CSV table of C-alpha atoms in Angstrom, one decimal:
chain,number,residue,atom,x,y,z
A,1063,MET,CA,-0.7,-26.4,38.6
A,1064,SER,CA,-1.4,-22.9,39.8
A,1065,VAL,CA,2.1,-21.7,38.8
A,1066,LEU,CA,1.6,-23.3,35.4
A,1067,GLY,CA,-1.8,-21.6,35.1
A,1068,VAL,CA,-0.4,-18.2,35.9
A,1069,ALA,CA,2.4,-18.6,33.4
A,1070,MET,CA,0.1,-19.7,30.7
A,1071,VAL,CA,-2.3,-16.8,31.3
A,1072,SER,CA,0.6,-14.4,31.0
A,1073,LEU,CA,1.8,-16.0,27.8
A,1074,LEU,CA,-1.6,-15.9,26.3
A,1075,GLY,CA,-1.9,-12.2,27.2
A,1076,LEU,CA,1.4,-11.6,25.4
A,1077,HIS,CA,0.2,-13.5,22.3
A,1078,ALA,CA,-3.0,-11.5,22.3
A,1079,ARG,CA,-1.1,-8.2,22.6
A,1080,ASN,CA,1.1,-9.2,19.7
A,1081,VAL,CA,-1.9,-9.9,17.5
A,1082,ARG,CA,-3.6,-6.6,18.5
A,1083,LEU,CA,-0.4,-4.6,17.7
A,1084,THR,CA,-0.1,-6.3,14.3
A,1085,SER,CA,-3.7,-5.4,13.6
A,1086,GLN,CA,-3.1,-1.8,14.6
A,1087,ALA,CA,-0.1,-1.7,12.3
A,1088,GLN,CA,-2.3,-2.9,9.4
A,1089,ASP,CA,-4.8,-0.2,10.1
A,1090,LEU,CA,-2.1,2.4,10.2
A,1091,THR,CA,-0.8,1.2,6.8
A,1092,ILE,CA,-4.2,1.4,5.2
A,1093,ALA,CA,-5.0,4.8,6.8
A,1094,GLY,CA,-1.8,6.2,5.5
A,1095,MET,CA,-2.6,5.2,1.9
A,1096,LEU,CA,-6.1,6.4,2.1
A,1097,ALA,CA,-5.0,9.8,3.5
A,1098,SER,CA,-2.7,10.1,0.5
A,1099,ARG,CA,-5.7,9.4,-1.8
A,1100,VAL,CA,-7.8,12.2,-0.2
A,1101,ALA,CA,-4.8,14.6,-0.2
A,1102,ALA,CA,-4.1,14.0,-3.9
A,1103,GLU,CA,-7.7,14.9,-4.7
A,1104,SER,CA,-7.4,18.2,-2.7
A,1105,GLN,CA,-4.3,19.0,-4.7
A,1106,ALA,CA,-5.6,18.0,-8.1
A,1107,SER,CA,-9.0,19.6,-8.1
A,1108,ARG,CA,-9.3,22.5,-10.5
A,1109,THR,CA,-12.2,23.8,-8.5
A,1110,PRO,CA,-10.7,25.9,-5.6
A,1111,VAL,CA,-11.2,23.9,-2.4
A,1112,PRO,CA,-13.2,26.0,0.1
A,1113,ALA,CA,-11.8,26.5,3.6
A,1114,GLY,CA,-13.6,24.5,6.3
A,1115,ILE,CA,-14.3,20.9,7.2
A,1116,THR,CA,-15.6,18.1,5.0
A,1117,SER,CA,-15.9,14.5,5.9
A,1118,GLY,CA,-17.0,11.2,4.6
A,1119,GLU,CA,-16.5,7.5,4.5
A,1120,PHE,CA,-14.4,5.2,2.4
A,1121,SER,CA,-16.3,2.5,0.6
A,1122,ASP,CA,-15.3,-1.0,-0.5
A,1123,ARG,CA,-17.9,-0.9,-3.3
A,1124,GLU,CA,-16.7,0.0,-6.7
A,1125,ALA,CA,-20.1,1.7,-7.6
A,1126,SER,CA,-19.4,4.4,-5.2
A,1127,LEU,CA,-16.5,5.8,-7.2
A,1128,SER,CA,-17.0,9.5,-7.2
A,1129,PHE,CA,-14.7,12.5,-7.1
A,1130,ALA,CA,-17.1,15.0,-5.8
A,1131,GLY,CA,-19.1,12.6,-3.7
A,1132,GLU,CA,-18.6,11.9,0.0
A,1133,GLU,CA,-17.7,8.2,-0.5
A,1134,ILE,CA,-14.4,7.3,-2.0
A,1135,TYR,CA,-13.5,3.8,-3.1
A,1136,GLY,CA,-10.8,2.7,-0.7
A,1137,GLY,CA,-10.3,-0.9,-1.6
A,1138,THR,CA,-11.5,-4.1,0.0
A,1139,LEU,CA,-10.1,-3.2,3.4
A,1140,ALA,CA,-11.5,0.4,3.6
A,1141,ALA,CA,-15.1,0.0,4.7
A,1142,ARG,CA,-14.4,0.7,8.4
A,1143,PHE,CA,-12.4,3.9,7.7
A,1144,ARG,CA,-13.6,7.5,7.7
A,1145,TRP,CA,-11.9,10.6,6.5
A,1146,ARG,CA,-12.1,14.2,7.6
A,1147,ARG,CA,-10.5,17.1,5.7
A,1148,GLU,CA,-9.8,20.5,7.2
A,1149,VAL,CA,-8.7,23.1,4.8
A,1150,GLU,CA,-7.1,26.3,6.0
A,1151,TYR,CA,-5.8,29.3,4.1
A,1152,ILE,CA,-2.8,31.1,5.5
A,1153,ASP,CA,-1.6,34.4,4.0
A,1154,LEU,CA,2.0,34.8,4.7
A,1155,ALA,CA,1.9,38.6,4.1
A,1156,ARG,CA,5.6,39.2,4.7
A,1157,LEU,CA,6.4,36.7,2.0
A,1158,GLY,CA,3.5,37.7,-0.2
A,1159,LEU,CA,2.7,34.0,-0.4
A,1160,PRO,CA,-0.7,32.6,0.2
A,1161,LEU,CA,-0.7,29.0,1.4
A,1162,ARG,CA,-3.4,26.3,1.4
A,1163,VAL,CA,-3.0,23.7,4.1
A,1164,PRO,CA,-5.3,20.7,3.9
A,1165,ARG,CA,-5.1,18.4,6.9
A,1166,ILE,CA,-6.4,14.9,6.3
A,1167,ARG,CA,-7.4,12.8,9.3
A,1168,VAL,CA,-8.4,9.1,8.9
A,1169,SER,CA,-10.0,7.2,11.6
A,1170,VAL,CA,-11.6,3.8,12.1
A,1171,GLY,CA,-15.2,3.2,13.2
A,1172,THR,CA,-17.4,6.1,14.4
A,1173,GLU,CA,-16.7,9.8,14.0
A,1174,ASP,CA,-15.8,10.1,17.7
A,1175,ASN,CA,-12.8,7.7,17.5
A,1176,PRO,CA,-9.4,9.3,17.4
A,1177,GLU,CA,-7.6,9.5,14.1
A,1178,ILE,CA,-4.9,6.9,13.4
A,1179,ALA,CA,-3.3,8.9,10.5
A,1180,VAL,CA,-3.0,12.6,9.9
A,1181,LEU,CA,-1.5,14.0,6.7
A,1182,VAL,CA,-0.8,17.7,6.3
A,1183,VAL,CA,0.0,19.1,2.9
A,1184,LEU,CA,1.4,22.6,2.2
A,1185,GLN,CA,0.3,24.1,-1.0
A,1186,PRO,CA,2.0,27.5,-1.7
A,1187,GLY,CA,0.4,30.0,-4.0
A,1188,ALA,CA,-3.2,28.8,-3.4
A,1189,SER,CA,-5.5,31.6,-2.5
A,1190,ALA,CA,-8.9,31.2,-0.8
A,1191,PRO,CA,-11.8,31.1,-3.3
B,574,MET,CA,-5.6,-51.0,68.6
B,575,THR,CA,-2.1,-50.0,67.3
B,576,ALA,CA,-2.6,-51.9,64.0
B,577,ARG,CA,-5.9,-50.1,63.4
B,578,THR,CA,-4.3,-46.7,64.0
B,579,ASN,CA,-1.5,-47.5,61.6
B,580,LYS,CA,-4.0,-48.5,58.9
B,581,ALA,CA,-6.0,-45.3,59.3
B,582,CYS,CA,-2.8,-43.1,59.2
B,583,ARG,CA,-1.6,-44.9,56.0
B,584,ARG,CA,-5.0,-44.3,54.4
B,585,LYS,CA,-4.9,-40.6,55.3
B,586,ALA,CA,-1.2,-40.1,54.1
B,587,GLY,CA,-1.5,-41.9,50.8
B,588,VAL,CA,-3.3,-41.3,47.5
B,589,SER,CA,-5.5,-43.9,46.0
B,590,LEU,CA,-5.3,-45.1,42.4
B,591,LEU,CA,-8.7,-43.6,41.8
B,592,GLU,CA,-7.7,-40.2,43.1
B,593,MET,CA,-4.6,-40.3,41.0
B,594,LEU,CA,-6.6,-41.1,37.8
B,595,VAL,CA,-9.1,-38.4,38.5
B,596,ALA,CA,-6.2,-35.8,39.0
B,597,LEU,CA,-4.5,-37.0,35.8
B,598,GLY,CA,-7.8,-36.8,33.9
B,599,ILE,CA,-8.3,-33.2,35.1
B,600,PHE,CA,-4.7,-32.3,34.2
B,601,ALA,CA,-5.1,-33.9,30.7
B,602,ILE,CA,-8.4,-31.9,30.0
B,603,ILE,CA,-6.9,-28.6,31.2
B,604,SER,CA,-3.7,-29.3,29.2
B,605,SER,CA,-5.6,-30.0,26.0
B,606,ILE,CA,-7.7,-26.8,26.4
B,607,VAL,CA,-4.5,-24.8,27.0
B,608,TYR,CA,-2.7,-26.4,24.1
B,609,GLY,CA,-5.7,-25.7,21.8
B,610,THR,CA,-5.8,-22.1,22.9
B,611,PHE,CA,-2.1,-21.7,22.4
B,612,SER,CA,-2.2,-23.3,19.0
B,613,ARG,CA,-5.0,-21.1,17.8
B,614,THR,CA,-3.3,-18.0,19.1
B,615,ALA,CA,0.0,-18.9,17.6
B,616,GLY,CA,-1.8,-19.6,14.3
B,617,THR,CA,-3.5,-16.2,14.4
B,618,ARG,CA,-0.2,-14.5,15.1
B,619,VAL,CA,1.5,-16.2,12.2
B,620,TYR,CA,-1.4,-15.2,9.9
B,621,ALA,CA,-1.4,-11.7,11.2
B,622,GLU,CA,2.3,-11.4,10.6
B,623,GLN,CA,1.9,-12.8,7.0
B,624,ARG,CA,-0.8,-10.2,6.3
B,625,LEU,CA,1.4,-7.4,7.8
B,626,ASN,CA,4.2,-8.6,5.5
B,627,LEU,CA,1.7,-8.4,2.5
B,628,PHE,CA,0.7,-4.9,3.6
B,629,ALA,CA,4.4,-3.8,3.7
B,630,ILE,CA,4.9,-5.2,0.2
B,631,ALA,CA,1.9,-3.4,-1.1
B,632,ARG,CA,2.9,-0.1,0.6
B,633,ALA,CA,6.4,-0.4,-0.9
B,634,ALA,CA,5.1,-1.1,-4.4
B,635,ILE,CA,2.7,1.8,-4.3
B,636,SER,CA,5.5,4.1,-3.0
B,637,TRP,CA,7.7,3.1,-5.9
B,638,MET,CA,5.0,3.9,-8.4
B,639,GLU,CA,3.9,7.1,-6.7
B,640,ARG,CA,7.5,8.4,-6.6
B,641,ASP,CA,7.8,8.0,-10.3
B,642,LEU,CA,4.3,9.4,-11.0
B,643,MET,CA,4.8,12.4,-8.7
B,644,ALA,CA,7.8,13.5,-10.6
B,645,ALA,CA,6.4,12.8,-14.1
B,646,GLY,CA,6.9,15.8,-16.4
B,647,THR,CA,9.6,17.3,-14.2
B,648,THR,CA,12.6,15.6,-15.6
B,649,GLY,CA,15.2,18.0,-14.3
B,650,LEU,CA,16.5,18.2,-17.8
B,651,PHE,CA,16.9,21.3,-19.9
B,652,PRO,CA,14.4,21.6,-22.8
B,653,THR,CA,15.3,19.0,-25.3
B,654,GLY,CA,12.4,19.2,-27.7
B,655,GLN,CA,11.6,15.7,-26.7
B,656,PRO,CA,7.9,15.2,-25.8
B,657,ILE,CA,7.1,14.0,-22.3
B,658,LEU,CA,6.2,10.4,-22.3
B,659,PHE,CA,3.2,9.3,-20.2
B,660,VAL,CA,1.6,6.1,-21.5
B,661,SER,CA,-0.5,3.7,-19.5
B,662,ALA,CA,-2.9,0.8,-20.3
B,663,GLY,CA,-4.6,1.6,-17.0
B,664,ILE,CA,-4.9,-2.0,-16.0
B,665,ALA,CA,-2.7,-5.0,-15.9
B,666,GLU,CA,-4.3,-8.3,-14.8
B,667,ARG,CA,-2.3,-10.7,-16.8
B,668,GLU,CA,1.3,-11.0,-17.9
B,669,THR,CA,2.2,-7.9,-20.0
B,670,GLY,CA,3.1,-9.1,-23.5
B,671,ARG,CA,6.1,-7.9,-25.5
B,672,ASP,CA,3.9,-5.7,-27.8
B,673,ASP,CA,1.3,-4.7,-25.2
B,674,VAL,CA,0.9,-1.2,-23.9
B,675,PRO,CA,2.6,-1.4,-20.5
B,676,LEU,CA,0.9,-0.8,-17.3
B,677,LEU,CA,2.9,2.4,-17.1
B,678,GLU,CA,5.7,4.0,-19.2
B,679,VAL,CA,6.7,7.5,-18.1
B,680,THR,CA,9.7,9.8,-18.2
B,681,THR,CA,10.4,11.1,-14.8
B,682,ALA,CA,13.1,12.4,-12.6
B,683,SER,CA,15.2,9.7,-10.9
B,684,SER,CA,15.7,9.9,-7.2
B,685,LEU,CA,19.0,8.1,-7.7
B,686,GLY,CA,20.9,11.2,-8.9
B,687,THR,CA,22.3,12.1,-12.3
B,688,SER,CA,23.9,9.9,-14.9
B,689,PRO,CA,25.8,10.7,-18.1
B,690,LEU,CA,23.6,11.4,-21.1
B,691,GLU,CA,25.8,9.2,-23.4
B,692,ILE,CA,24.1,10.4,-26.6
B,693,ASP,CA,26.2,12.0,-29.2
B,694,GLY,CA,24.9,15.4,-30.3
B,695,PHE,CA,22.2,15.4,-27.6
B,696,VAL,CA,23.9,17.9,-25.3
B,697,LEU,CA,23.4,21.6,-26.3
B,698,PRO,CA,26.3,24.0,-25.7
B,699,GLY,CA,26.4,25.3,-22.2
B,700,HIS,CA,24.2,22.6,-20.8
B,701,SER,CA,25.0,19.7,-18.5
B,702,GLU,CA,26.2,16.4,-19.8
B,703,ARG,CA,24.5,14.7,-17.0
B,704,SER,CA,20.8,14.3,-16.3
B,705,SER,CA,18.4,13.0,-13.7
B,706,GLU,CA,15.9,12.1,-16.4
B,707,THR,CA,14.9,8.5,-16.5
B,708,ARG,CA,12.3,6.4,-18.3
B,709,VAL,CA,10.5,3.8,-16.3
B,710,VAL,CA,8.3,1.0,-17.5
B,711,TYR,CA,6.0,-1.1,-15.2
B,712,ARG,CA,4.9,-4.5,-16.3
B,713,LEU,CA,3.3,-7.6,-14.8
B,714,GLU,CA,5.4,-10.7,-15.3
B,715,ARG,CA,4.9,-14.3,-14.3
B,716,SER,CA,7.1,-15.1,-11.4
B,717,THR,CA,9.8,-17.5,-12.3
B,718,GLU,CA,11.2,-17.8,-8.8
B,719,PRO,CA,8.4,-17.3,-6.2
B,720,ASP,CA,10.9,-17.1,-3.3
B,721,ALA,CA,12.9,-14.4,-5.1
B,722,ALA,CA,10.0,-11.9,-4.9
B,723,PRO,CA,10.5,-9.6,-2.0
B,724,GLY,CA,8.9,-10.7,1.3
B,725,LEU,CA,7.3,-13.8,-0.2
B,726,SER,CA,7.2,-16.6,2.3
B,727,SER,CA,6.9,-20.2,1.3
B,728,GLU,CA,3.4,-20.4,2.8
B,729,ARG,CA,2.3,-17.6,0.5
B,730,ALA,CA,4.0,-19.1,-2.4
B,731,GLN,CA,2.1,-22.3,-1.8
B,732,GLY,CA,-1.2,-20.4,-1.5
B,733,MET,CA,-0.5,-18.5,-4.7
B,734,GLU,CA,-0.1,-21.6,-6.7
B,735,LYS,CA,-3.8,-21.9,-6.7
B,736,ALA,CA,-4.4,-18.4,-8.2
B,737,ALA,CA,-2.8,-16.4,-10.9
B,738,ALA,CA,-0.2,-14.2,-9.3
B,739,TYR,CA,2.4,-12.1,-10.9
B,740,ASP,CA,5.5,-10.0,-10.1
B,741,LEU,CA,5.2,-6.2,-10.6
B,742,VAL,CA,8.4,-5.4,-12.3
B,743,ARG,CA,10.0,-1.9,-12.8
B,744,TYR,CA,12.4,-1.3,-15.7
B,745,ASP,CA,14.6,1.8,-15.4
B,746,PHE,CA,16.2,3.3,-18.5
B,747,ARG,CA,18.9,5.7,-17.9
B,748,PRO,CA,19.4,7.8,-20.0
B,749,ALA,CA,15.7,7.8,-21.0
B,750,ARG,CA,16.1,6.7,-24.6
B,751,ALA,CA,14.0,4.1,-26.4
B,752,ALA,CA,15.7,0.8,-26.0
B,753,GLU,CA,14.9,-2.9,-25.5
B,754,LEU,CA,14.0,-4.0,-22.0
B,755,GLU,CA,17.2,-6.0,-21.8
B,756,PHE,CA,19.1,-2.7,-21.5
B,757,ALA,CA,17.2,-1.5,-18.5
B,758,ALA,CA,17.7,-2.0,-14.8
B,759,ARG,CA,15.1,-4.6,-13.7
B,760,SER,CA,13.6,-4.7,-10.2
B,761,VAL,CA,10.8,-6.9,-8.9
B,762,ILE,CA,9.0,-4.5,-6.6
B,763,ALA,CA,6.2,-6.9,-5.5
B,764,GLY,CA,5.3,-10.5,-5.7
B,765,GLY,CA,1.9,-12.2,-5.4
B,766,VAL,CA,0.1,-9.4,-7.5
B,767,GLU,CA,-3.2,-10.3,-9.0
B,768,SER,CA,-3.8,-7.0,-10.8
B,769,VAL,CA,-2.8,-3.3,-10.8
B,770,THR,CA,-5.1,-0.5,-11.9
B,771,LEU,CA,-4.3,3.1,-12.5
B,772,ARG,CA,-6.9,5.9,-13.1
B,773,PHE,CA,-6.1,9.3,-14.2
B,774,TYR,CA,-7.7,12.6,-13.4
B,775,ASP,CA,-7.1,15.6,-15.7
B,776,GLY,CA,-8.9,18.2,-13.5
B,777,VAL,CA,-12.2,17.6,-15.1
B,778,SER,CA,-12.8,13.9,-15.6
B,779,TRP,CA,-11.3,10.5,-14.9
B,780,TRP,CA,-9.6,8.5,-17.6
B,781,GLU,CA,-9.2,4.7,-17.5
B,782,SER,CA,-6.0,4.9,-19.6
B,783,TRP,CA,-3.6,7.6,-20.7
B,784,ASP,CA,-1.5,8.2,-23.8
B,785,SER,CA,0.5,11.4,-24.1
B,786,ARG,CA,2.1,10.6,-27.5
B,787,PRO,CA,1.5,13.2,-30.2
B,788,GLY,CA,-1.9,12.7,-31.8
B,789,ALA,CA,-3.2,10.4,-29.1
B,790,ALA,CA,-6.1,11.0,-26.8
B,791,ASN,CA,-4.1,12.9,-24.2
B,792,SER,CA,-1.5,14.3,-26.6
B,793,ARG,CA,1.4,16.0,-24.9
B,794,ARG,CA,-0.5,16.1,-21.6
B,795,VAL,CA,0.2,14.7,-18.1
B,796,PRO,CA,-2.6,13.9,-15.7
B,797,ARG,CA,-3.1,16.0,-12.5
B,798,MET,CA,-3.7,13.0,-10.3
B,799,VAL,CA,-3.2,9.3,-10.5
B,800,GLU,CA,-5.1,6.7,-8.4
B,801,THR,CA,-3.2,3.5,-7.8
B,802,ARG,CA,-4.8,0.2,-6.9
B,803,ILE,CA,-3.0,-3.0,-6.3
B,804,THR,CA,-4.7,-6.3,-5.7
B,805,MET,CA,-2.6,-8.9,-4.0
B,806,HIS,CA,-3.1,-12.5,-2.9
B,807,ASP,CA,-2.9,-13.6,0.7
B,808,ALA,CA,-2.1,-17.2,1.6
B,809,GLU,CA,-5.6,-17.5,2.9
B,810,GLY,CA,-8.8,-15.6,2.3
B,811,PRO,CA,-9.8,-13.3,-0.5
B,812,PRO,CA,-7.4,-11.0,-2.5
B,813,LEU,CA,-6.8,-7.7,-0.9
B,814,THR,CA,-7.0,-4.4,-2.8
B,815,PHE,CA,-5.0,-1.4,-1.6
B,816,VAL,CA,-5.8,2.1,-2.9
B,817,SER,CA,-3.8,5.2,-2.8
B,818,GLY,CA,-3.4,8.4,-4.9
B,819,VAL,CA,-0.8,10.9,-5.9
B,820,ALA,CA,-0.9,14.4,-7.4
B,821,VAL,CA,1.5,15.0,-10.3
B,822,ALA,CA,3.7,17.8,-9.0
B,823,SER,CA,4.3,19.5,-12.4
B,824,GLN,CA,0.5,19.8,-13.1
B,825,ILE,CA,-0.5,21.4,-9.8
B,826,ASP,CA,-0.9,25.1,-10.3
B,827,ALA,CA,-1.7,27.7,-7.7
B,828,GLY,CA,-5.2,28.5,-6.7
């Protein structure tokens, strides 16, 4: 009985780990798509994006659709996710090429949680406003 | 005296029927608890894997569309005098009819390399006879063979019977000339789709649809960014909406 018990507990642990990993994979997929969404906004904006850090949450409510606002509609699965955008301007003087580098970090839960997706975009020719 | 001792020893060494029944009962209860736990965990695992499969299909479908959208307006072709085509109804939540504005129709650069232009008089002297330009059309079509859609399990197919679900189909025209759908390469890029929505940002405001044809609302223009949303059915639970976005490379200027 005790041998059986130990074996079953181990098997249950493996099952639980499998489910947890699957859930993490799902979060990673969503985070990647949402990071692309924020990065695209950074690229498409006609207003020069200032250097520094901005952050906000993704919403699952259609009414929160806003380009300039802090909440971005992220779909039915996005309510737990947060985004943080760090914009840096690098002047490659030797090449005479200014470079804008937005880094998009997407995390789940509170702000203190580590990010699960990071997307870095290199935008040559973009000068600091 | 000896007979008494033997009786006592027999009692100590053996197991009574009552004891055996109690032990069996405990074993049966524990077994049923363990079986129930296993069964629930296995069910959760199967469901989680099905969802992960759905996520993979959604990710792949969005990648297909974004690759075409990102290269819109950069056909890799020398100037032909042909206007760039970028037309979208913005939303598809039912089967795209023959005469309907498609979910998306765009000239773009193919990632599959170049192909012969095959049009007499089209090639200017000194220019290539091959082009990477392609015209792609996205439509929703009712699935004729549910199991043929990529990644669609039989459980999902059964679940989808209850709700309207379509295939997201991509038609690739090479060269990018106007032609009937029958002449295009057809690929089903996702099954189990309830709706697909595209929104377009021109740098100032959002558009729910886009039409770049001469004289239309967005005449000869391509958006700067496109937001893609795809709503798909799971075997159980509510539909899931996936959102992503892509900047159109040709429209992103410096500064």
